[in-house]
Amino acid sequence: MDLESFKSNPRTTYLAQEYERLLASRTEAESLLTDVSMSELAQAEIETLTPQMEALWKQMEETAQAAQEEEEKPKAMILEIQGGAGGDESSLFAAELALMYQNYAESRNWGFTKLDESVSDVGGYKDVSFEVKGRDAYDALKFETGVHRVQRIPETEKNGRVHTSTVTVSVMPLRAITKVTIPMSDLEFETSRSGGAGGQNVNKVETAVRVIHKPTGIAIRCTIERSQLKNKERALEMLQAKLDLLAQEEDDKKHASEKKAQVGTGDRSEKIRTYNFPQDRVTDHRIGKSYHNLPTFMDGDINELLKDLHDSEIAASQETTSE
């Protein structure tokens, strides 16, 4: 970056003005180098000003870089929860996880909007998608991607046997800069009536949109908005986020040997956590740490675990850098 760029950046304007002042002083000192009576003082002044200017320039670069990284952070994300092994019990736990994330989002004053759902016969979720909006939402929840395993005795279990079920969670950032370009020729759109409550518009007009990405077969359905156009926009956002996640997963696999510090983000097949209800324990397998008071945890009090995951990432990153 050049000085004019720093001057026009609100976060570096003051530093740029100070740099400009020092630059003028050094230029003046340089003009005196040819004056025999002043050259020694001028040289001393130059030697004093130069390191000050270098330090200021470095500070401006770091400040501008931090500002750019903040600007590029996703301001929203898609949270997708899908039932896995375990049938009805899996769908019920998917609904409990959805409520856990909703409660946590509300505690952080984030927006939490359901985009689409597929409900099981017992009232759980076969799959459900949410848009989460808020400061640091993606940074806080990015490690939730993966397989969540639950161990408990279902209400329908007559012999008191503990069942094991799984739910898959995907966290997909909505970024201004995307990894994958989607040609419109690769897309197929279908429309239908949105089911459920919502008034005459929802029930009688084809507002629901389903978009199919033909090369991968990925299909996204969105029903939350009252207009077909807005549902189409939302569905495309969700598809973009999913394709970006797939691209990131492939990139991580290619560079797996270079990413030994990663805590675990992006691999949806990785078993990341076990919720053991009989033992009142949650265990995150990536950091090898357990937490008790499971009912409170399921109510959305997950901040301690999320902080431990981030601390582990930072520690692993610093260890890798030192090597």
PDB file of C-alpha atoms in Angstrom:
ATOM      1  CA  MET A   1       0.000   0.000   0.000  1.00  0.00           C
ATOM      2  CA  ASP A   2       1.059   3.594  -0.517  1.00  0.00           C
ATOM      3  CA  LEU A   3       0.819   6.632   1.729  1.00  0.00           C
ATOM      4  CA  GLU A   4      -2.312   7.944   0.002  1.00  0.00           C
ATOM      5  CA  SER A   5      -4.091   4.655   0.732  1.00  0.00           C
ATOM      6  CA  PHE A   6      -3.163   4.903   4.406  1.00  0.00           C
ATOM      7  CA  LYS A   7      -4.363   8.520   4.490  1.00  0.00           C
ATOM      8  CA  SER A   8      -7.744   7.543   3.063  1.00  0.00           C
ATOM      9  CA  ASN A   9      -8.215   4.640   5.487  1.00  0.00           C
ATOM     10  CA  PRO A  10     -10.022   5.891   8.638  1.00  0.00           C
ATOM     11  CA  ARG A  11      -8.069   3.440  10.798  1.00  0.00           C
ATOM     12  CA  THR A  12      -4.671   4.693   9.615  1.00  0.00           C
ATOM     13  CA  THR A  13      -5.348   8.370   8.843  1.00  0.00           C
ATOM     14  CA  TYR A  14      -3.770   9.695  12.032  1.00  0.00           C
ATOM     15  CA  LEU A  15      -0.706   7.472  11.626  1.00  0.00           C
ATOM     16  CA  ALA A  16      -0.348   8.558   8.001  1.00  0.00           C
ATOM     17  CA  GLN A  17      -0.462  12.213   9.004  1.00  0.00           C
ATOM     18  CA  GLU A  18       2.279  11.630  11.565  1.00  0.00           C
ATOM     19  CA  TYR A  19       4.315   9.737   8.960  1.00  0.00           C
ATOM     20  CA  GLU A  20       3.896  12.635   6.544  1.00  0.00           C
ATOM     21  CA  ARG A  21       5.150  15.052   9.215  1.00  0.00           C
ATOM     22  CA  LEU A  22       8.237  12.936   9.832  1.00  0.00           C
ATOM     23  CA  LEU A  23       8.792  12.583   6.090  1.00  0.00           C
ATOM     24  CA  ALA A  24       8.770  16.370   5.679  1.00  0.00           C
ATOM     25  CA  SER A  25      11.296  16.724   8.505  1.00  0.00           C
ATOM     26  CA  ARG A  26      13.573  14.106   6.982  1.00  0.00           C
ATOM     27  CA  THR A  27      13.324  15.714   3.542  1.00  0.00           C
ATOM     28  CA  GLU A  28      14.304  19.033   5.078  1.00  0.00           C
ATOM     29  CA  ALA A  29      17.262  17.398   6.845  1.00  0.00           C
ATOM     30  CA  GLU A  30      18.375  15.749   3.607  1.00  0.00           C
ATOM     31  CA  SER A  31      18.416  19.135   1.901  1.00  0.00           C
ATOM     32  CA  LEU A  32      20.971  20.298   4.496  1.00  0.00           C
ATOM     33  CA  LEU A  33      23.449  17.485   3.890  1.00  0.00           C
ATOM     34  CA  THR A  34      25.317  19.596   1.340  1.00  0.00           C
ATOM     35  CA  ASP A  35      25.751  22.395   3.868  1.00  0.00           C
ATOM     36  CA  VAL A  36      29.098  21.689   5.549  1.00  0.00           C
ATOM     37  CA  SER A  37      28.118  23.527   8.734  1.00  0.00           C
ATOM     38  CA  MET A  38      24.826  21.613   9.049  1.00  0.00           C
ATOM     39  CA  SER A  39      25.579  18.214   7.541  1.00  0.00           C
ATOM     40  CA  GLU A  40      26.499  16.500  10.797  1.00  0.00           C
ATOM     41  CA  LEU A  41      23.300  17.658  12.544  1.00  0.00           C
ATOM     42  CA  ALA A  42      21.259  16.817   9.465  1.00  0.00           C
ATOM     43  CA  GLN A  43      22.667  13.278   9.335  1.00  0.00           C
ATOM     44  CA  ALA A  44      21.914  12.755  13.017  1.00  0.00           C
ATOM     45  CA  GLU A  45      18.352  13.963  12.423  1.00  0.00           C
ATOM     46  CA  ILE A  46      17.934  11.561   9.499  1.00  0.00           C
ATOM     47  CA  GLU A  47      19.222   8.654  11.569  1.00  0.00           C
ATOM     48  CA  THR A  48      16.684   9.507  14.296  1.00  0.00           C
ATOM     49  CA  LEU A  49      13.723   9.955  11.973  1.00  0.00           C
ATOM     50  CA  THR A  50      14.240   6.925   9.710  1.00  0.00           C
ATOM     51  CA  PRO A  51      13.573   4.167  12.301  1.00  0.00           C
ATOM     52  CA  GLN A  52      10.559   6.145  13.583  1.00  0.00           C
ATOM     53  CA  MET A  53       9.171   6.252  10.053  1.00  0.00           C
ATOM     54  CA  GLU A  54       9.850   2.547   9.497  1.00  0.00           C
ATOM     55  CA  ALA A  55       8.033   1.669  12.721  1.00  0.00           C
ATOM     56  CA  LEU A  56       5.075   3.868  11.737  1.00  0.00           C
ATOM     57  CA  TRP A  57       4.892   2.294   8.282  1.00  0.00           C
ATOM     58  CA  LYS A  58       4.870  -1.199   9.782  1.00  0.00           C
ATOM     59  CA  GLN A  59       2.123  -0.165  12.213  1.00  0.00           C
ATOM     60  CA  MET A  60       0.037   1.217   9.347  1.00  0.00           C
ATOM     61  CA  GLU A  61       0.451  -2.003   7.357  1.00  0.00           C
ATOM     62  CA  GLU A  62      -0.563  -4.158  10.330  1.00  0.00           C
ATOM     63  CA  THR A  63      -3.546  -1.934  11.140  1.00  0.00           C
ATOM     64  CA  ALA A  64      -4.738  -1.940   7.521  1.00  0.00           C
ATOM     65  CA  GLN A  65      -4.281  -5.720   7.277  1.00  0.00           C
ATOM     66  CA  ALA A  66      -6.275  -6.270  10.469  1.00  0.00           C
ATOM     67  CA  ALA A  67      -9.030  -4.009   9.147  1.00  0.00           C
ATOM     68  CA  GLN A  68      -9.131  -5.939   5.870  1.00  0.00           C
ATOM     69  CA  GLU A  69      -9.322  -9.290   7.663  1.00  0.00           C
ATOM     70  CA  GLU A  70     -12.165  -7.962   9.819  1.00  0.00           C
ATOM     71  CA  GLU A  71     -13.977  -6.756   6.701  1.00  0.00           C
ATOM     72  CA  GLU A  72     -13.559 -10.140   5.004  1.00  0.00           C
ATOM     73  CA  LYS A  73     -14.929 -12.072   7.970  1.00  0.00           C
ATOM     74  CA  PRO A  74     -18.289 -13.644   7.193  1.00  0.00           C
ATOM     75  CA  LYS A  75     -21.133 -11.618   8.707  1.00  0.00           C
ATOM     76  CA  ALA A  76     -23.515 -14.555   8.494  1.00  0.00           C
ATOM     77  CA  MET A  77     -23.477 -18.336   8.189  1.00  0.00           C
ATOM     78  CA  ILE A  78     -25.671 -21.302   7.373  1.00  0.00           C
ATOM     79  CA  LEU A  79     -26.108 -23.871  10.157  1.00  0.00           C
ATOM     80  CA  GLU A  80     -27.339 -27.194   8.816  1.00  0.00           C
ATOM     81  CA  ILE A  81     -28.333 -30.090  11.076  1.00  0.00           C
ATOM     82  CA  GLN A  82     -29.100 -33.543   9.662  1.00  0.00           C
ATOM     83  CA  GLY A  83     -30.256 -36.694  11.388  1.00  0.00           C
ATOM     84  CA  GLY A  84     -27.926 -39.650  10.942  1.00  0.00           C
ATOM     85  CA  ALA A  85     -27.788 -43.152  12.369  1.00  0.00           C
ATOM     86  CA  GLY A  86     -30.510 -43.886  14.897  1.00  0.00           C
ATOM     87  CA  GLY A  87     -33.781 -43.130  13.121  1.00  0.00           C
ATOM     88  CA  ASP A  88     -36.345 -41.378  15.322  1.00  0.00           C
ATOM     89  CA  GLU A  89     -33.906 -40.899  18.180  1.00  0.00           C
ATOM     90  CA  SER A  90     -31.476 -39.184  15.815  1.00  0.00           C
ATOM     91  CA  SER A  91     -34.166 -36.799  14.556  1.00  0.00           C
ATOM     92  CA  LEU A  92     -35.201 -35.930  18.108  1.00  0.00           C
ATOM     93  CA  PHE A  93     -31.614 -35.150  19.065  1.00  0.00           C
ATOM     94  CA  ALA A  94     -31.244 -33.032  15.916  1.00  0.00           C
ATOM     95  CA  ALA A  95     -34.145 -30.926  17.191  1.00  0.00           C
ATOM     96  CA  GLU A  96     -32.479 -30.635  20.620  1.00  0.00           C
ATOM     97  CA  LEU A  97     -29.211 -29.509  19.025  1.00  0.00           C
ATOM     98  CA  ALA A  98     -31.107 -26.930  16.980  1.00  0.00           C
ATOM     99  CA  LEU A  99     -32.660 -25.542  20.170  1.00  0.00           C
ATOM    100  CA  MET A 100     -29.254 -25.541  21.879  1.00  0.00           C
ATOM    101  CA  TYR A 101     -27.761 -23.428  19.092  1.00  0.00           C
ATOM    102  CA  GLN A 102     -30.811 -21.155  19.030  1.00  0.00           C
ATOM    103  CA  ASN A 103     -30.522 -20.486  22.775  1.00  0.00           C
ATOM    104  CA  TYR A 104     -26.813 -19.781  22.424  1.00  0.00           C
ATOM    105  CA  ALA A 105     -27.442 -17.440  19.491  1.00  0.00           C
ATOM    106  CA  GLU A 106     -30.059 -15.550  21.482  1.00  0.00           C
ATOM    107  CA  SER A 107     -27.633 -15.186  24.397  1.00  0.00           C
ATOM    108  CA  ARG A 108     -25.208 -13.532  21.944  1.00  0.00           C
ATOM    109  CA  ASN A 109     -27.942 -11.336  20.401  1.00  0.00           C
ATOM    110  CA  TRP A 110     -27.514 -12.945  16.986  1.00  0.00           C
ATOM    111  CA  GLY A 111     -30.225 -13.366  14.417  1.00  0.00           C
ATOM    112  CA  PHE A 112     -31.366 -16.990  14.085  1.00  0.00           C
ATOM    113  CA  THR A 113     -33.707 -17.680  11.169  1.00  0.00           C
ATOM    114  CA  LYS A 114     -35.004 -21.061  10.038  1.00  0.00           C
ATOM    115  CA  LEU A 115     -34.598 -21.453   6.263  1.00  0.00           C
ATOM    116  CA  ASP A 116     -36.041 -24.915   5.677  1.00  0.00           C
ATOM    117  CA  GLU A 117     -36.927 -28.060   7.569  1.00  0.00           C
ATOM    118  CA  SER A 118     -37.940 -31.674   7.083  1.00  0.00           C
ATOM    119  CA  VAL A 119     -39.785 -33.004  10.126  1.00  0.00           C
ATOM    120  CA  SER A 120     -39.847 -36.657  11.159  1.00  0.00           C
ATOM    121  CA  ASP A 121     -42.957 -38.569  12.230  1.00  0.00           C
ATOM    122  CA  VAL A 122     -42.020 -38.168  15.906  1.00  0.00           C
ATOM    123  CA  GLY A 123     -41.581 -34.386  15.639  1.00  0.00           C
ATOM    124  CA  GLY A 124     -37.810 -34.241  15.316  1.00  0.00           C
ATOM    125  CA  TYR A 125     -35.766 -33.011  12.368  1.00  0.00           C
ATOM    126  CA  LYS A 126     -34.667 -35.190   9.491  1.00  0.00           C
ATOM    127  CA  ASP A 127     -32.795 -32.066   8.466  1.00  0.00           C
ATOM    128  CA  VAL A 128     -33.069 -28.344   9.156  1.00  0.00           C
ATOM    129  CA  SER A 129     -31.191 -25.224   8.039  1.00  0.00           C
ATOM    130  CA  PHE A 130     -30.786 -21.882   9.794  1.00  0.00           C
ATOM    131  CA  GLU A 131     -29.191 -18.570   8.909  1.00  0.00           C
ATOM    132  CA  VAL A 132     -27.188 -17.171  11.832  1.00  0.00           C
ATOM    133  CA  LYS A 133     -26.293 -13.487  11.659  1.00  0.00           C
ATOM    134  CA  GLY A 134     -24.156 -11.568  14.098  1.00  0.00           C
ATOM    135  CA  ARG A 135     -20.717 -10.370  15.055  1.00  0.00           C
ATOM    136  CA  ASP A 136     -18.264 -13.284  15.371  1.00  0.00           C
ATOM    137  CA  ALA A 137     -21.041 -15.857  14.824  1.00  0.00           C
ATOM    138  CA  TYR A 138     -19.005 -17.904  12.369  1.00  0.00           C
ATOM    139  CA  ASP A 139     -15.807 -17.659  14.434  1.00  0.00           C
ATOM    140  CA  ALA A 140     -17.698 -18.910  17.480  1.00  0.00           C
ATOM    141  CA  LEU A 141     -19.458 -21.848  15.813  1.00  0.00           C
ATOM    142  CA  LYS A 142     -17.046 -22.892  13.055  1.00  0.00           C
ATOM    143  CA  PHE A 143     -15.786 -25.881  15.043  1.00  0.00           C
ATOM    144  CA  GLU A 144     -19.280 -27.392  15.288  1.00  0.00           C
ATOM    145  CA  THR A 145     -19.003 -29.018  11.861  1.00  0.00           C
ATOM    146  CA  GLY A 146     -18.888 -32.788  12.185  1.00  0.00           C
ATOM    147  CA  VAL A 147     -20.682 -35.792  13.650  1.00  0.00           C
ATOM    148  CA  HIS A 148     -22.314 -35.330  17.061  1.00  0.00           C
ATOM    149  CA  ARG A 149     -22.963 -38.650  18.832  1.00  0.00           C
ATOM    150  CA  VAL A 150     -25.625 -39.063  21.517  1.00  0.00           C
ATOM    151  CA  GLN A 151     -25.819 -41.947  23.984  1.00  0.00           C
ATOM    152  CA  ARG A 152     -28.992 -42.273  26.072  1.00  0.00           C
ATOM    153  CA  ILE A 153     -32.030 -44.427  26.837  1.00  0.00           C
ATOM    154  CA  PRO A 154     -34.887 -43.469  24.490  1.00  0.00           C
ATOM    155  CA  GLU A 155     -38.328 -43.009  26.031  1.00  0.00           C
ATOM    156  CA  THR A 156     -39.597 -45.904  23.939  1.00  0.00           C
ATOM    157  CA  GLU A 157     -36.879 -48.278  25.211  1.00  0.00           C
ATOM    158  CA  LYS A 158     -38.541 -50.822  27.551  1.00  0.00           C
ATOM    159  CA  ASN A 159     -35.405 -52.675  28.652  1.00  0.00           C
ATOM    160  CA  GLY A 160     -33.385 -49.652  29.763  1.00  0.00           C
ATOM    161  CA  ARG A 161     -30.806 -50.172  27.034  1.00  0.00           C
ATOM    162  CA  VAL A 162     -28.593 -47.231  26.041  1.00  0.00           C
ATOM    163  CA  HIS A 163     -28.879 -46.371  22.335  1.00  0.00           C
ATOM    164  CA  THR A 164     -26.249 -44.567  20.272  1.00  0.00           C
ATOM    165  CA  SER A 165     -27.361 -42.176  17.549  1.00  0.00           C
ATOM    166  CA  THR A 166     -25.631 -39.572  15.438  1.00  0.00           C
ATOM    167  CA  VAL A 167     -26.414 -36.144  14.002  1.00  0.00           C
ATOM    168  CA  THR A 168     -24.308 -34.284  11.442  1.00  0.00           C
ATOM    169  CA  VAL A 169     -23.784 -30.540  11.752  1.00  0.00           C
ATOM    170  CA  SER A 170     -22.417 -28.316   8.983  1.00  0.00           C
ATOM    171  CA  VAL A 171     -21.376 -24.697   9.505  1.00  0.00           C
ATOM    172  CA  MET A 172     -21.013 -22.800   6.245  1.00  0.00           C
ATOM    173  CA  PRO A 173     -19.928 -19.143   6.150  1.00  0.00           C
ATOM    174  CA  LEU A 174     -21.614 -16.662   3.836  1.00  0.00           C
ATOM    175  CA  ARG A 175     -18.688 -14.729   2.403  1.00  0.00           C
ATOM    176  CA  ALA A 176     -18.475 -11.743   0.080  1.00  0.00           C
ATOM    177  CA  ILE A 177     -15.586 -13.477  -1.698  1.00  0.00           C
ATOM    178  CA  THR A 178     -16.488 -17.022  -2.756  1.00  0.00           C
ATOM    179  CA  LYS A 179     -14.333 -20.008  -3.660  1.00  0.00           C
ATOM    180  CA  VAL A 180     -16.562 -21.470  -6.374  1.00  0.00           C
ATOM    181  CA  THR A 181     -18.162 -19.752  -9.360  1.00  0.00           C
ATOM    182  CA  ILE A 182     -21.558 -21.218 -10.251  1.00  0.00           C
ATOM    183  CA  PRO A 183     -22.601 -20.942 -13.925  1.00  0.00           C
ATOM    184  CA  MET A 184     -26.361 -20.522 -14.273  1.00  0.00           C
ATOM    185  CA  SER A 185     -26.312 -23.356 -16.837  1.00  0.00           C
ATOM    186  CA  ASP A 186     -25.410 -25.706 -13.962  1.00  0.00           C
ATOM    187  CA  LEU A 187     -28.605 -24.868 -12.095  1.00  0.00           C
ATOM    188  CA  GLU A 188     -32.149 -26.150 -12.280  1.00  0.00           C
ATOM    189  CA  PHE A 189     -34.982 -24.459 -10.403  1.00  0.00           C
ATOM    190  CA  GLU A 190     -38.279 -25.873  -9.148  1.00  0.00           C
ATOM    191  CA  THR A 191     -41.085 -24.010  -7.391  1.00  0.00           C
ATOM    192  CA  SER A 192     -43.847 -25.254  -5.127  1.00  0.00           C
ATOM    193  CA  ARG A 193     -46.237 -24.093  -2.456  1.00  0.00           C
ATOM    194  CA  SER A 194     -44.787 -23.624   0.991  1.00  0.00           C
ATOM    195  CA  GLY A 195     -46.462 -25.906   3.498  1.00  0.00           C
ATOM    196  CA  GLY A 196     -47.633 -25.106   6.998  1.00  0.00           C
ATOM    197  CA  ALA A 197     -48.891 -21.917   8.586  1.00  0.00           C
ATOM    198  CA  GLY A 198     -48.227 -18.580   6.991  1.00  0.00           C
ATOM    199  CA  GLY A 199     -51.435 -17.203   5.544  1.00  0.00           C
ATOM    200  CA  GLN A 200     -52.990 -17.252   2.122  1.00  0.00           C
ATOM    201  CA  ASN A 201     -49.871 -16.127   0.264  1.00  0.00           C
ATOM    202  CA  VAL A 202     -47.792 -18.985   1.605  1.00  0.00           C
ATOM    203  CA  ASN A 203     -50.388 -21.665   1.004  1.00  0.00           C
ATOM    204  CA  LYS A 204     -51.766 -20.671  -2.404  1.00  0.00           C
ATOM    205  CA  VAL A 205     -48.805 -19.153  -4.251  1.00  0.00           C
ATOM    206  CA  GLU A 206     -45.725 -21.094  -5.343  1.00  0.00           C
ATOM    207  CA  THR A 207     -43.184 -19.268  -3.172  1.00  0.00           C
ATOM    208  CA  ALA A 208     -40.978 -22.210  -2.168  1.00  0.00           C
ATOM    209  CA  VAL A 209     -37.899 -22.642  -4.335  1.00  0.00           C
ATOM    210  CA  ARG A 210     -35.723 -25.692  -4.859  1.00  0.00           C
ATOM    211  CA  VAL A 211     -32.415 -25.276  -6.673  1.00  0.00           C
ATOM    212  CA  ILE A 212     -30.477 -28.263  -7.992  1.00  0.00           C
ATOM    213  CA  HIS A 213     -26.779 -28.034  -8.778  1.00  0.00           C
ATOM    214  CA  LYS A 214     -26.576 -30.490 -11.679  1.00  0.00           C
ATOM    215  CA  PRO A 215     -22.814 -31.293 -11.530  1.00  0.00           C
ATOM    216  CA  THR A 216     -22.973 -32.402  -7.872  1.00  0.00           C
ATOM    217  CA  GLY A 217     -26.647 -33.270  -7.462  1.00  0.00           C
ATOM    218  CA  ILE A 218     -26.879 -31.002  -4.409  1.00  0.00           C
ATOM    219  CA  ALA A 219     -30.434 -29.744  -3.913  1.00  0.00           C
ATOM    220  CA  ILE A 220     -31.364 -26.799  -1.706  1.00  0.00           C
ATOM    221  CA  ARG A 221     -34.914 -25.829  -0.776  1.00  0.00           C
ATOM    222  CA  CYS A 222     -35.921 -22.541   0.831  1.00  0.00           C
ATOM    223  CA  THR A 223     -39.400 -21.673   2.084  1.00  0.00           C
ATOM    224  CA  ILE A 224     -38.853 -18.942   4.678  1.00  0.00           C
ATOM    225  CA  GLU A 225     -39.542 -15.871   2.533  1.00  0.00           C
ATOM    226  CA  ARG A 226     -42.956 -14.788   1.271  1.00  0.00           C
ATOM    227  CA  SER A 227     -41.782 -14.197  -2.288  1.00  0.00           C
ATOM    228  CA  GLN A 228     -40.371 -16.638  -4.799  1.00  0.00           C
ATOM    229  CA  LEU A 229     -37.562 -14.243  -5.744  1.00  0.00           C
ATOM    230  CA  LYS A 230     -36.316 -13.882  -2.171  1.00  0.00           C
ATOM    231  CA  ASN A 231     -36.478 -17.633  -1.601  1.00  0.00           C
ATOM    232  CA  LYS A 232     -34.466 -18.087  -4.790  1.00  0.00           C
ATOM    233  CA  GLU A 233     -31.817 -15.656  -3.521  1.00  0.00           C
ATOM    234  CA  ARG A 234     -31.648 -17.447  -0.173  1.00  0.00           C
ATOM    235  CA  ALA A 235     -31.407 -20.863  -1.833  1.00  0.00           C
ATOM    236  CA  LEU A 236     -28.543 -19.667  -4.028  1.00  0.00           C
ATOM    237  CA  GLU A 237     -26.753 -18.282  -0.959  1.00  0.00           C
ATOM    238  CA  MET A 238     -27.105 -21.669   0.746  1.00  0.00           C
ATOM    239  CA  LEU A 239     -25.883 -23.506  -2.338  1.00  0.00           C
ATOM    240  CA  GLN A 240     -22.885 -21.183  -2.647  1.00  0.00           C
ATOM    241  CA  ALA A 241     -21.998 -21.757   1.000  1.00  0.00           C
ATOM    242  CA  LYS A 242     -22.285 -25.542   0.588  1.00  0.00           C
ATOM    243  CA  LEU A 243     -20.133 -25.625  -2.551  1.00  0.00           C
ATOM    244  CA  ASP A 244     -17.542 -23.392  -0.878  1.00  0.00           C
ATOM    245  CA  LEU A 245     -17.458 -25.799   2.071  1.00  0.00           C
ATOM    246  CA  LEU A 246     -16.919 -28.750  -0.253  1.00  0.00           C
ATOM    247  CA  ALA A 247     -14.101 -26.888  -1.995  1.00  0.00           C
ATOM    248  CA  GLN A 248     -12.525 -26.084   1.386  1.00  0.00           C
ATOM    249  CA  GLU A 249     -12.757 -29.737   2.447  1.00  0.00           C
ATOM    250  CA  GLU A 250     -10.987 -30.830  -0.730  1.00  0.00           C
ATOM    251  CA  ASP A 251      -8.318 -28.179  -0.210  1.00  0.00           C
ATOM    252  CA  ASP A 252      -7.800 -29.308   3.396  1.00  0.00           C
ATOM    253  CA  LYS A 253      -7.379 -32.924   2.275  1.00  0.00           C
ATOM    254  CA  LYS A 254      -4.746 -31.915  -0.278  1.00  0.00           C
ATOM    255  CA  HIS A 255      -2.804 -30.030   2.368  1.00  0.00           C
ATOM    256  CA  ALA A 256      -3.536 -32.358   5.289  1.00  0.00           C
ATOM    257  CA  SER A 257       0.156 -32.808   6.089  1.00  0.00           C
ATOM    258  CA  GLU A 258       0.542 -29.044   6.390  1.00  0.00           C
ATOM    259  CA  LYS A 259      -2.537 -28.659   8.598  1.00  0.00           C
ATOM    260  CA  LYS A 260      -1.617 -30.774  11.600  1.00  0.00           C
ATOM    261  CA  ALA A 261      -2.539 -27.842  13.851  1.00  0.00           C
ATOM    262  CA  GLN A 262      -6.175 -27.757  12.813  1.00  0.00           C
ATOM    263  CA  VAL A 263      -8.642 -28.500  15.614  1.00  0.00           C
ATOM    264  CA  GLY A 264     -11.219 -29.773  13.181  1.00  0.00           C
ATOM    265  CA  THR A 265     -13.350 -27.675  10.875  1.00  0.00           C
ATOM    266  CA  GLY A 266     -14.898 -28.655   7.602  1.00  0.00           C
ATOM    267  CA  ASP A 267     -14.788 -32.451   7.775  1.00  0.00           C
ATOM    268  CA  ARG A 268     -18.415 -33.448   8.240  1.00  0.00           C
ATOM    269  CA  SER A 269     -17.530 -37.161   8.577  1.00  0.00           C
ATOM    270  CA  GLU A 270     -15.374 -36.581  11.651  1.00  0.00           C
ATOM    271  CA  LYS A 271     -16.876 -37.660  14.976  1.00  0.00           C
ATOM    272  CA  ILE A 272     -16.210 -34.587  17.056  1.00  0.00           C
ATOM    273  CA  ARG A 273     -18.320 -34.924  20.201  1.00  0.00           C
ATOM    274  CA  THR A 274     -20.273 -37.378  22.364  1.00  0.00           C
ATOM    275  CA  TYR A 275     -23.249 -36.434  24.533  1.00  0.00           C
ATOM    276  CA  ASN A 276     -23.546 -39.174  27.165  1.00  0.00           C
ATOM    277  CA  PHE A 277     -26.801 -38.630  29.076  1.00  0.00           C
ATOM    278  CA  PRO A 278     -26.549 -41.537  31.580  1.00  0.00           C
ATOM    279  CA  GLN A 279     -23.172 -40.194  32.734  1.00  0.00           C
ATOM    280  CA  ASP A 280     -24.185 -36.505  32.457  1.00  0.00           C
ATOM    281  CA  ARG A 281     -21.130 -35.828  30.306  1.00  0.00           C
ATOM    282  CA  VAL A 282     -20.204 -34.095  27.047  1.00  0.00           C
ATOM    283  CA  THR A 283     -16.823 -35.037  25.572  1.00  0.00           C
ATOM    284  CA  ASP A 284     -15.142 -33.204  22.709  1.00  0.00           C
ATOM    285  CA  HIS A 285     -12.817 -35.746  21.121  1.00  0.00           C
ATOM    286  CA  ARG A 286     -10.601 -33.208  19.356  1.00  0.00           C
ATOM    287  CA  ILE A 287      -9.316 -31.643  22.561  1.00  0.00           C
ATOM    288  CA  GLY A 288      -9.933 -34.670  24.782  1.00  0.00           C
ATOM    289  CA  LYS A 289     -11.916 -32.717  27.342  1.00  0.00           C
ATOM    290  CA  SER A 290     -15.211 -33.526  29.097  1.00  0.00           C
ATOM    291  CA  TYR A 291     -17.872 -31.272  30.594  1.00  0.00           C
ATOM    292  CA  HIS A 292     -20.658 -32.116  33.025  1.00  0.00           C
ATOM    293  CA  ASN A 293     -24.135 -30.721  33.749  1.00  0.00           C
ATOM    294  CA  LEU A 294     -25.482 -31.859  30.388  1.00  0.00           C
ATOM    295  CA  PRO A 295     -28.979 -30.298  30.795  1.00  0.00           C
ATOM    296  CA  THR A 296     -27.437 -26.838  31.183  1.00  0.00           C
ATOM    297  CA  PHE A 297     -25.213 -27.492  28.185  1.00  0.00           C
ATOM    298  CA  MET A 298     -28.210 -28.486  26.063  1.00  0.00           C
ATOM    299  CA  ASP A 299     -29.931 -25.264  27.146  1.00  0.00           C
ATOM    300  CA  GLY A 300     -27.252 -23.357  25.214  1.00  0.00           C
ATOM    301  CA  ASP A 301     -24.559 -22.854  27.854  1.00  0.00           C
ATOM    302  CA  ILE A 302     -21.766 -23.954  25.488  1.00  0.00           C
ATOM    303  CA  ASN A 303     -19.448 -20.965  25.748  1.00  0.00           C
ATOM    304  CA  GLU A 304     -16.795 -22.726  27.860  1.00  0.00           C
ATOM    305  CA  LEU A 305     -16.398 -25.516  25.309  1.00  0.00           C
ATOM    306  CA  LEU A 306     -16.286 -23.101  22.376  1.00  0.00           C
ATOM    307  CA  LYS A 307     -13.610 -21.035  24.146  1.00  0.00           C
ATOM    308  CA  ASP A 308     -11.540 -24.158  24.833  1.00  0.00           C
ATOM    309  CA  LEU A 309     -11.696 -25.095  21.148  1.00  0.00           C
ATOM    310  CA  HIS A 310     -10.501 -21.654  20.090  1.00  0.00           C
ATOM    311  CA  ASP A 311      -7.737 -21.651  22.712  1.00  0.00           C
ATOM    312  CA  SER A 312      -6.624 -25.055  21.438  1.00  0.00           C
ATOM    313  CA  GLU A 313      -6.512 -23.753  17.878  1.00  0.00           C
ATOM    314  CA  ILE A 314      -4.403 -20.757  18.894  1.00  0.00           C
ATOM    315  CA  ALA A 315      -2.000 -22.919  20.908  1.00  0.00           C
ATOM    316  CA  ALA A 316      -1.609 -25.430  18.066  1.00  0.00           C
ATOM    317  CA  SER A 317      -1.077 -22.623  15.553  1.00  0.00           C
ATOM    318  CA  GLN A 318       1.636 -21.034  17.707  1.00  0.00           C
ATOM    319  CA  GLU A 319       3.331 -24.407  18.139  1.00  0.00           C
ATOM    320  CA  THR A 320       3.348 -24.960  14.366  1.00  0.00           C
ATOM    321  CA  THR A 321       4.676 -21.449  13.724  1.00  0.00           C
ATOM    322  CA  SER A 322       7.534 -21.964  16.188  1.00  0.00           C
ATOM    323  CA  GLU A 323       8.583 -25.054  14.272  1.00  0.00           C
TER     324      GLU A 323
END
